[in-house]
PDB file of C-alpha atoms and ligand atoms in Angstrom:
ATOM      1  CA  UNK A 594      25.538 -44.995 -61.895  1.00  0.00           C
ATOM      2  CA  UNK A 595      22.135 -46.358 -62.143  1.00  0.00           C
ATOM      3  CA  UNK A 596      19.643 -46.465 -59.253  1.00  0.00           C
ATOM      4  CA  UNK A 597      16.361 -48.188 -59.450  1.00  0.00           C
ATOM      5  CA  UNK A 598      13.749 -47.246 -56.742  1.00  0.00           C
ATOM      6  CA  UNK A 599      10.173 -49.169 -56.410  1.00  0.00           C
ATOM      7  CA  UNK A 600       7.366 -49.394 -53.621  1.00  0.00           C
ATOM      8  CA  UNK A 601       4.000 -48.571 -53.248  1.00  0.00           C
ATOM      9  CA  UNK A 602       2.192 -45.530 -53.127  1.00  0.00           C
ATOM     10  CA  UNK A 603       3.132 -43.071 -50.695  1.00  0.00           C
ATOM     11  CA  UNK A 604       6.392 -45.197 -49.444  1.00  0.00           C
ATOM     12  CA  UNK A 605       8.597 -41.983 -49.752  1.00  0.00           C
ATOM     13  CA  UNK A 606      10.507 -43.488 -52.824  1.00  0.00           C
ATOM     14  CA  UNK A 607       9.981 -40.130 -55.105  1.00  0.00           C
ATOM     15  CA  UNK A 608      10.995 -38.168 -51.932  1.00  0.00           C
ATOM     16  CA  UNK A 609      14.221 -39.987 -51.465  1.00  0.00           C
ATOM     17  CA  UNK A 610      14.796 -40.469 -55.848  1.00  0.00           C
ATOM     18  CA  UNK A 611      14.417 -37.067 -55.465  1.00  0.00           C
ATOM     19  CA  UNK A 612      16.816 -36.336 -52.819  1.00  0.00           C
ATOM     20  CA  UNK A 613      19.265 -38.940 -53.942  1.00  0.00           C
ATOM     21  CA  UNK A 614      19.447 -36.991 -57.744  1.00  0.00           C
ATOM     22  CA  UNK A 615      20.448 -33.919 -56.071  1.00  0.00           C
ATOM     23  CA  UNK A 616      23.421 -35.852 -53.728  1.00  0.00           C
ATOM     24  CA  UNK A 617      24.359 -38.028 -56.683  1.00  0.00           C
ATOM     25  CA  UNK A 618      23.337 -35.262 -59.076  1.00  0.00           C
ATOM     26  CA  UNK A 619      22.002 -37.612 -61.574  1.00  0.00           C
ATOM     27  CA  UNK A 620      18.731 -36.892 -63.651  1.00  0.00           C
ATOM     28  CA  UNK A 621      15.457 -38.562 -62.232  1.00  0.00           C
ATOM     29  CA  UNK A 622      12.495 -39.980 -63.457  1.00  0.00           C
ATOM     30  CA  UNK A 623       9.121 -40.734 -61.420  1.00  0.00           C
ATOM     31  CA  UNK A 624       7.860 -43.175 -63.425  1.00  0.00           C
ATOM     32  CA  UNK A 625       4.995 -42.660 -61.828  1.00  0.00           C
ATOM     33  CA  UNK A 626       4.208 -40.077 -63.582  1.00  0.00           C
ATOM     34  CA  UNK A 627       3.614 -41.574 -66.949  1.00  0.00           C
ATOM     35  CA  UNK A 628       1.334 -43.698 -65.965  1.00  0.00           C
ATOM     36  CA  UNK A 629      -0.431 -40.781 -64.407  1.00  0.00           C
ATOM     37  CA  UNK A 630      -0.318 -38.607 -67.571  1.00  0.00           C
ATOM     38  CA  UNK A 631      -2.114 -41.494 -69.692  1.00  0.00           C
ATOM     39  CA  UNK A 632      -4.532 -42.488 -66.489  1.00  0.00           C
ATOM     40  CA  UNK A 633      -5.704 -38.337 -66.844  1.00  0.00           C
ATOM     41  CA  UNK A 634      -5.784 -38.263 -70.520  1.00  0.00           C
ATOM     42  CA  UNK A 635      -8.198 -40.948 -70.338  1.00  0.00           C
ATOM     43  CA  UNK A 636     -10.511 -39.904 -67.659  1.00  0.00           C
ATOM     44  CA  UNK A 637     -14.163 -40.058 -68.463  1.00  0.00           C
ATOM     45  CA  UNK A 638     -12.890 -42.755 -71.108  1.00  0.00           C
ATOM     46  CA  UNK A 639     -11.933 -45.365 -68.412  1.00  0.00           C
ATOM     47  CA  UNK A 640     -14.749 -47.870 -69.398  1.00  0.00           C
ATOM     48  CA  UNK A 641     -14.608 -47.194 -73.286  1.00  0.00           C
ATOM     49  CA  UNK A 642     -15.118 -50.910 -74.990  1.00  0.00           C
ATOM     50  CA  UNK A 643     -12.042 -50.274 -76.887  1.00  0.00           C
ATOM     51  CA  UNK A 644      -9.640 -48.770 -74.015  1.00  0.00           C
ATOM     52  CA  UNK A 645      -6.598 -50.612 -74.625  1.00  0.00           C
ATOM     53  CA  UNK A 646      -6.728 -48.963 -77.709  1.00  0.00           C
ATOM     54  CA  UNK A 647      -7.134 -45.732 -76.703  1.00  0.00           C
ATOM     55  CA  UNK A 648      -4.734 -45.362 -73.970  1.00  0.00           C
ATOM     56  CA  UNK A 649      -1.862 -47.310 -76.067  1.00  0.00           C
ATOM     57  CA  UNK A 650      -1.948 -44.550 -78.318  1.00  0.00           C
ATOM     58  CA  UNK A 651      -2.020 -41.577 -75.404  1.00  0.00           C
ATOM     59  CA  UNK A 652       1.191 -43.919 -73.817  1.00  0.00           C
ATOM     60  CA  UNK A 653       2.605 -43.682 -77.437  1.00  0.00           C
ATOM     61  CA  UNK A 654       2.332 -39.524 -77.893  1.00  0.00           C
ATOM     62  CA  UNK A 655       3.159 -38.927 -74.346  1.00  0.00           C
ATOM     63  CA  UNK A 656       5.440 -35.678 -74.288  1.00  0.00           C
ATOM     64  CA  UNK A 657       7.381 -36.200 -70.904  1.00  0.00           C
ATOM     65  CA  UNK A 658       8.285 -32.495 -70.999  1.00  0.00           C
ATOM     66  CA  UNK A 659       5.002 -31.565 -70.727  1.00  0.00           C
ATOM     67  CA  UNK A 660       3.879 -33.169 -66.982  1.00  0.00           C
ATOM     68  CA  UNK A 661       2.382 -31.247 -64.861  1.00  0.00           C
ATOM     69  CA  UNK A 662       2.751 -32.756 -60.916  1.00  0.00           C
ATOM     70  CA  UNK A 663       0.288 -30.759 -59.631  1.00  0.00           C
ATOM     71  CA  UNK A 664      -2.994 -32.024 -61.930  1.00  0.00           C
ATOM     72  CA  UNK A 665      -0.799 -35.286 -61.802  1.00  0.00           C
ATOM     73  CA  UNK A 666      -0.845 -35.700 -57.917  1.00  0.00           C
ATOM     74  CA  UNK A 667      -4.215 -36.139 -57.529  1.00  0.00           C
ATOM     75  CA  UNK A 668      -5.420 -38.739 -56.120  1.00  0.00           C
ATOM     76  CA  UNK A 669      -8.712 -39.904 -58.696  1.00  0.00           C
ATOM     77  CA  UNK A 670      -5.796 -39.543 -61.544  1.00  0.00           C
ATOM     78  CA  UNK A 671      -3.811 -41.979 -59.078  1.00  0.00           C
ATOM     79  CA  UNK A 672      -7.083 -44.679 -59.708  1.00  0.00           C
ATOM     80  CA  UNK A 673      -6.839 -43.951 -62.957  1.00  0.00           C
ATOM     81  CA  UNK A 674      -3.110 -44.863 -63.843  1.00  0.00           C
ATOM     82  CA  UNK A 675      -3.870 -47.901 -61.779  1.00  0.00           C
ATOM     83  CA  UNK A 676      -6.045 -48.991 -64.075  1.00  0.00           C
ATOM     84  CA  UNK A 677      -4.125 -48.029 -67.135  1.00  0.00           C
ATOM     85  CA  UNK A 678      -1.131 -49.759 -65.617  1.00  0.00           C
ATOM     86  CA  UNK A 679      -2.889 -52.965 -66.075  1.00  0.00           C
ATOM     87  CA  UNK A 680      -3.013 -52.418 -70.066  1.00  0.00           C
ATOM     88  CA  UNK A 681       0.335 -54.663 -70.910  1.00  0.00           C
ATOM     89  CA  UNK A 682       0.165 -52.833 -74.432  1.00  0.00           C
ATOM     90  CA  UNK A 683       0.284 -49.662 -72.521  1.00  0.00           C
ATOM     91  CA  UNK A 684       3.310 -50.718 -70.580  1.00  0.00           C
ATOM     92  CA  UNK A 685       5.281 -51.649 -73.754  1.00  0.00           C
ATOM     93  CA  UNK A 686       4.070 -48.297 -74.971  1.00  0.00           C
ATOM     94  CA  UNK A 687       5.651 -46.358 -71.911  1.00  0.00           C
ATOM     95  CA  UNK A 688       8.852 -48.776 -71.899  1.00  0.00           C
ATOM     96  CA  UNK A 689      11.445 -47.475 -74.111  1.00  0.00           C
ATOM     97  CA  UNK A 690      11.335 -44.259 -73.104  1.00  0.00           C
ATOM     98  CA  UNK A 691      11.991 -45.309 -69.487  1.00  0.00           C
ATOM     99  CA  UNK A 692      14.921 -48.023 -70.899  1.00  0.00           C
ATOM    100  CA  UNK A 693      16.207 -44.608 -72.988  1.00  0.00           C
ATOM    101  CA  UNK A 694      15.745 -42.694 -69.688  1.00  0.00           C
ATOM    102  CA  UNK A 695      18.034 -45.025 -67.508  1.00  0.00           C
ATOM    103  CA  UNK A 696      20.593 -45.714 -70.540  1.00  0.00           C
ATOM    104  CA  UNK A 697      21.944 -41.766 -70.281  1.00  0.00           C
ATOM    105  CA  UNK A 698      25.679 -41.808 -70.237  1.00  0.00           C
ATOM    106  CA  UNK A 699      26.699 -40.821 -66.486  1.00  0.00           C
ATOM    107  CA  UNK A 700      23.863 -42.681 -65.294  1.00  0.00           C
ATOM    108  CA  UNK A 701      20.067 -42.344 -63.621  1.00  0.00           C
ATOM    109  CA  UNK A 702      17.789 -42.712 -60.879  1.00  0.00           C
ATOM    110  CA  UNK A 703      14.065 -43.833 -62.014  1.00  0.00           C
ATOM    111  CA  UNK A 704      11.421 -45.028 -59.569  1.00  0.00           C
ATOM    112  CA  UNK A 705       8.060 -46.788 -59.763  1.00  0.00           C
ATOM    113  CA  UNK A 706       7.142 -50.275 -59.433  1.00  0.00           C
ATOM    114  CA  UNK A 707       8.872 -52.350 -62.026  1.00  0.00           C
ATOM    115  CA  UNK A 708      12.237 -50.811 -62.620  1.00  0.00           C
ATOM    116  CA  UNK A 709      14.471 -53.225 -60.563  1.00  0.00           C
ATOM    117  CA  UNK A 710      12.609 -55.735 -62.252  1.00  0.00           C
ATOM    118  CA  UNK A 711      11.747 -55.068 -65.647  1.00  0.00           C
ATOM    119  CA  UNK A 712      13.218 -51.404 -66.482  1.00  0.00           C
ATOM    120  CA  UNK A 713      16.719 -51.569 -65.040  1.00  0.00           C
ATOM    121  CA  UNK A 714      17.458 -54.767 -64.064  1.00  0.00           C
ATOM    122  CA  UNK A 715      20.944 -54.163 -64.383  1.00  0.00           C
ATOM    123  CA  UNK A 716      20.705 -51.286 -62.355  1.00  0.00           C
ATOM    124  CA  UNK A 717      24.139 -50.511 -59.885  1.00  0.00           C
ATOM    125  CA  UNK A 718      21.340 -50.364 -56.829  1.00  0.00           C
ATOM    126  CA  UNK A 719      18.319 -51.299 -56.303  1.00  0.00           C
ATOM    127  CA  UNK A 720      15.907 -49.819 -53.405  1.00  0.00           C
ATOM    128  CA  UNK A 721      12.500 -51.032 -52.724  1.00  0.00           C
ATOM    129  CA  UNK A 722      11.253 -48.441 -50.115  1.00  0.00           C
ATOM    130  CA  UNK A 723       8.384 -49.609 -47.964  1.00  0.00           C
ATOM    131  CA  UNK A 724       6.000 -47.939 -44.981  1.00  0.00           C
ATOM    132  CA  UNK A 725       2.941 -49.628 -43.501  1.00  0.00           C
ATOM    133  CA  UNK A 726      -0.035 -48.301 -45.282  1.00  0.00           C
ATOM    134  CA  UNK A 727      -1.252 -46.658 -42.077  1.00  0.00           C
ATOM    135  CA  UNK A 728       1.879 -44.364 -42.059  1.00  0.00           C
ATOM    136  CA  UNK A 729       1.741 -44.019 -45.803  1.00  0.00           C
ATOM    137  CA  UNK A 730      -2.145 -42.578 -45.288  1.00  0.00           C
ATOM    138  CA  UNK A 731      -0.702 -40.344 -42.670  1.00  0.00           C
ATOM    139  CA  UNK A 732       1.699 -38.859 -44.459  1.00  0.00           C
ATOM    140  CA  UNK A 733      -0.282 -38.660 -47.748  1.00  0.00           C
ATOM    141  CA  UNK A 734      -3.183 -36.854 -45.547  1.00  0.00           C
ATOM    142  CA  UNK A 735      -0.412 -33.795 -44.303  1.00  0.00           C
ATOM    143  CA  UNK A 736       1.089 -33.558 -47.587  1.00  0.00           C
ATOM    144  CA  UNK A 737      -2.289 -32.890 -49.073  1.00  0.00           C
ATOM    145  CA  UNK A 738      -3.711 -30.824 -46.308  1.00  0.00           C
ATOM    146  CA  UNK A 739       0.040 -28.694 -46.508  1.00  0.00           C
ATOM    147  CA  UNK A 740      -1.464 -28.040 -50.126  1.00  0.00           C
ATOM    148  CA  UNK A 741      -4.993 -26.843 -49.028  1.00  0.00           C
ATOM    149  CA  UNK A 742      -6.509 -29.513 -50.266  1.00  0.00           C
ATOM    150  CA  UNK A 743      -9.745 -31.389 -48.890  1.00  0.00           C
ATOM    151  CA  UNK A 744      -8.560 -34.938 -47.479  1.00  0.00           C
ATOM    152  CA  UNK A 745     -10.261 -37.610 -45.276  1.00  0.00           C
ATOM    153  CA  UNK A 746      -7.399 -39.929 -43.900  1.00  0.00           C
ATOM    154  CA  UNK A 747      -9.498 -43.012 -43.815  1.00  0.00           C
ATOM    155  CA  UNK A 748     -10.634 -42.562 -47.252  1.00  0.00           C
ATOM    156  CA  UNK A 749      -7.146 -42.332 -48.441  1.00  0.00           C
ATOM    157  CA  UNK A 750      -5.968 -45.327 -46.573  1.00  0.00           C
ATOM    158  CA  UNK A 751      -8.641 -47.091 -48.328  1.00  0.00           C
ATOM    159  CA  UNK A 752      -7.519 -46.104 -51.306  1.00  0.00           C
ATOM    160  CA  UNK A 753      -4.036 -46.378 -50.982  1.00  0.00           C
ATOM    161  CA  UNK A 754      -4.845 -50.418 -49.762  1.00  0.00           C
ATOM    162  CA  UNK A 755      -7.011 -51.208 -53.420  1.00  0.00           C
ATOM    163  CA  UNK A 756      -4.127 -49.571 -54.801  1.00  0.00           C
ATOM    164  CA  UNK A 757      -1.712 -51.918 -53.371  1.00  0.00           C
ATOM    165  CA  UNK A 758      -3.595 -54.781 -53.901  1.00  0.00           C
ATOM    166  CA  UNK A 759      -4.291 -53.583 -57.792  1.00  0.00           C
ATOM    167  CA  UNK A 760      -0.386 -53.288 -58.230  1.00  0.00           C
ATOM    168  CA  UNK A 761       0.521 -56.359 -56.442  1.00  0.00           C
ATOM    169  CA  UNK A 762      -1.799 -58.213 -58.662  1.00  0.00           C
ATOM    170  CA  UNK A 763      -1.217 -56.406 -62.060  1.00  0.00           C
ATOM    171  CA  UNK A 764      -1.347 -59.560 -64.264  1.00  0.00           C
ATOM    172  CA  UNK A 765       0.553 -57.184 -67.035  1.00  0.00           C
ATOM    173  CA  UNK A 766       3.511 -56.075 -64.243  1.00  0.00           C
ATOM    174  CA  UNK A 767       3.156 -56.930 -61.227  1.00  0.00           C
ATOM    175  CA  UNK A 768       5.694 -55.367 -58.829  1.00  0.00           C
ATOM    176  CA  UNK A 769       7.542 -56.979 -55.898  1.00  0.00           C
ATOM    177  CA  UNK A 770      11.144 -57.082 -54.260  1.00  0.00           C
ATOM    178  CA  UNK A 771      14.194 -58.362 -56.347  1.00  0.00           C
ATOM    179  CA  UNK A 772      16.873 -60.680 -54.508  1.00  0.00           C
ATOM    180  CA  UNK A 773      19.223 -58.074 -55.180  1.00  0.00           C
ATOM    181  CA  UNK A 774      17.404 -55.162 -53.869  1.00  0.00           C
ATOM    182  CA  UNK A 775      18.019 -52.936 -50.695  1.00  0.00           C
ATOM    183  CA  UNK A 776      14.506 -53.350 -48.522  1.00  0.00           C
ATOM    184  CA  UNK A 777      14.347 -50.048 -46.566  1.00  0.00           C
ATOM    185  CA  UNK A 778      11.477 -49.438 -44.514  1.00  0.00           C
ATOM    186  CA  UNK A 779      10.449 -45.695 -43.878  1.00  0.00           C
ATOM    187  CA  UNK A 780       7.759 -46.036 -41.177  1.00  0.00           C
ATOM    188  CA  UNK A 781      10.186 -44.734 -38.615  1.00  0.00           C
ATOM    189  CA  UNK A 782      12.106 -42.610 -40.110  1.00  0.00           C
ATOM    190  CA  UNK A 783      11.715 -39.084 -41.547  1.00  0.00           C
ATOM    191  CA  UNK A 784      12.091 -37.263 -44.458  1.00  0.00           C
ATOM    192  CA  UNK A 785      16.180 -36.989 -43.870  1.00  0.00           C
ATOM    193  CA  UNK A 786      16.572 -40.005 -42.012  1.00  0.00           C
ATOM    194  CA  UNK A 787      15.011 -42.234 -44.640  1.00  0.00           C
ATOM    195  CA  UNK A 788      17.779 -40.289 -47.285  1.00  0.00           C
ATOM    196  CA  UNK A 789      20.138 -40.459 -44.971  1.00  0.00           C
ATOM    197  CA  UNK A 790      19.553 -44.525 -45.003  1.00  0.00           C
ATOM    198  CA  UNK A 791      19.262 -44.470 -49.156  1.00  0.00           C
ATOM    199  CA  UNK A 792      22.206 -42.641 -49.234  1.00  0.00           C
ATOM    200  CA  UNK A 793      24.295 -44.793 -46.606  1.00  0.00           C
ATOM    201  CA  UNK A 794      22.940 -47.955 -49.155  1.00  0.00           C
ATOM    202  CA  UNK A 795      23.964 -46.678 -51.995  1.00  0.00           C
ATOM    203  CA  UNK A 796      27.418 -45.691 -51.175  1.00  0.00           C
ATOM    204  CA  UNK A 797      27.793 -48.686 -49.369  1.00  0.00           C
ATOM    205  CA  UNK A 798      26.822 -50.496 -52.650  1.00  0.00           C
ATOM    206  CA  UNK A 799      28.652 -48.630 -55.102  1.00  0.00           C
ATOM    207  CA  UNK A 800      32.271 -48.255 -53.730  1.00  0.00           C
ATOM    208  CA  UNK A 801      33.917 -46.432 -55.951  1.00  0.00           C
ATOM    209  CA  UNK A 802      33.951 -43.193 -54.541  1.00  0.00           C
ATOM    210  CA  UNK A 803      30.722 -41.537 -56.293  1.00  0.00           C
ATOM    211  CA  UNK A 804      29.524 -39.995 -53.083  1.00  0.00           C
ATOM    212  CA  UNK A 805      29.093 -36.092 -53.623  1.00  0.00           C
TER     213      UNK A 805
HETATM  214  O1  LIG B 571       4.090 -44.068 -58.145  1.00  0.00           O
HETATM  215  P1  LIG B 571       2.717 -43.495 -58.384  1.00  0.00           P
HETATM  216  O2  LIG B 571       1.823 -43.606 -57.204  1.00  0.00           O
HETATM  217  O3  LIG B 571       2.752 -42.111 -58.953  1.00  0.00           O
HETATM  218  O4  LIG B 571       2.120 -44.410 -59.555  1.00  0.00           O
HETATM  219  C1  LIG B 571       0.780 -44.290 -60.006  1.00  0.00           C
HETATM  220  C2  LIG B 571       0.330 -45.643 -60.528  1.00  0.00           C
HETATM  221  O5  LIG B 571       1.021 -45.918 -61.753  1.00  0.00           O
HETATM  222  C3  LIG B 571       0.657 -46.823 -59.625  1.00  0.00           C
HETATM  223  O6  LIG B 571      -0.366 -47.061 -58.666  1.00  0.00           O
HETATM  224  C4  LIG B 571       0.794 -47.982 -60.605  1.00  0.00           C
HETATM  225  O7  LIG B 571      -0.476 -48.521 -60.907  1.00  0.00           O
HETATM  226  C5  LIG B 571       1.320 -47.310 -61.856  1.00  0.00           C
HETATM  227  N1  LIG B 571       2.763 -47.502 -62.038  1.00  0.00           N
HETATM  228  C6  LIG B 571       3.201 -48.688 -62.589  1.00  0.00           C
HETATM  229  N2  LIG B 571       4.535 -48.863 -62.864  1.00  0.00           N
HETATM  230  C7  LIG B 571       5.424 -47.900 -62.593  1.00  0.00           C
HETATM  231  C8  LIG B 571       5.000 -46.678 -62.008  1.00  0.00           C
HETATM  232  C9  LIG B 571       3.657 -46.520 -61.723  1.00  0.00           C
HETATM  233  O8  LIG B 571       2.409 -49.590 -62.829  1.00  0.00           O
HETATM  234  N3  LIG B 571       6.713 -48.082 -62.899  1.00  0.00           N
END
């Protein structure tokens, strides 16, 4: 079974891939991630005349066994993927490992912004998860704050609404919601309600008895 997950920053979709790997017990990747590994590998680099360049050939050595969530969370690395993200050279770059990724035999989960779309659009179920951007700072704020880290909930709204409007507009993949995806909205739920919901979706989707 494949599942493709997208939404924007902070939505809860790597909370509920997450949670929906270990029900369906299918491997998982946060796309996410990748994007992240290149955006930190070219920090300090970001205005370098010849960064298309540069950061095609980081998305072409990336080693995905070697990414470290922590360093990867942050939020300046976030800005920074953003940006890379726009590079359509770096997106071809990251794409066949993702299409390799999805294509194990007994299936995947994978989430980011383009996998319904672009990665897996042949995916069993699709999920775009969504949460206004004031919950999405909210959250974003306690799960930093949880990790002792410094965080100013206004700033991070702000931050999380440029990078909205960056990824909404990304002329090199642009993400939005596929006809055939499953729109579920987290701003009232929590943690195991909003799995709860992904997992209800997904076995209501796939009928064939895969639920765990
Ligand atoms: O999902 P996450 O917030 O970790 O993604 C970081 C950034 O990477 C996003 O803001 C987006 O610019 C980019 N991204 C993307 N396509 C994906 C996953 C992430 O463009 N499939």
């Amino acid at each position: 079974m494949k599942i493709a997950i997208d939404g924007p920053a902070a939505s809860g979709k790597g909370t509920i891939a997450k949670g929906l790997a270990r029900h369906f017990k299918l491997p998982h990747l946060d796309t996410g991630l990748l994007y992240r590994a290149v955006g930190l590998s070219m920090m300090g680099r970001l205005l370098a005349p010849n960064l298309a360049d540069l950061a095609e050939k980081e998305a072409a050595n990336l080693d995905i066994s070697q990414l470290d969530e922590t360093v990867l969370g942050r939020a300046d690395v976030a800005l920074a993927a953003a940006k890379v993200a726009r590079i359509p050279r770096v997106r071809a770059a990251l794409r066949q490992l993702q299409v390799d990724f999805a294509a194990q035999e007994g299936g995947a989960i994978l989430d980011g912004r383009d996998i319904g779309s672009r990665i897996c659009p042949d995916a069993d179920v699709k999920l775009f998860i969504t949460a206004s951007p004031e919950i999405r700072a909210k959250r974003r704020y306690a799960q930093l704050t949880r990790m002792g880290q410094k965080a100013d909930e206004a700033q991070i709204l702000e931050q999380i609404i440029a990078r909205d409007e960056s990824d909404r507009t990304n002329p090199a993949g642009a993400f939005y919601i596929c006809d055939d995806a499953h729109l579920l909205d987290t701003s009232e739920l929590d943690i195991e309600g909003a799995l709860n919901a992904a997992i209800a979706i997904v076995n209501g989707t796939v009928s064939d008895g895969l639920n765990a």
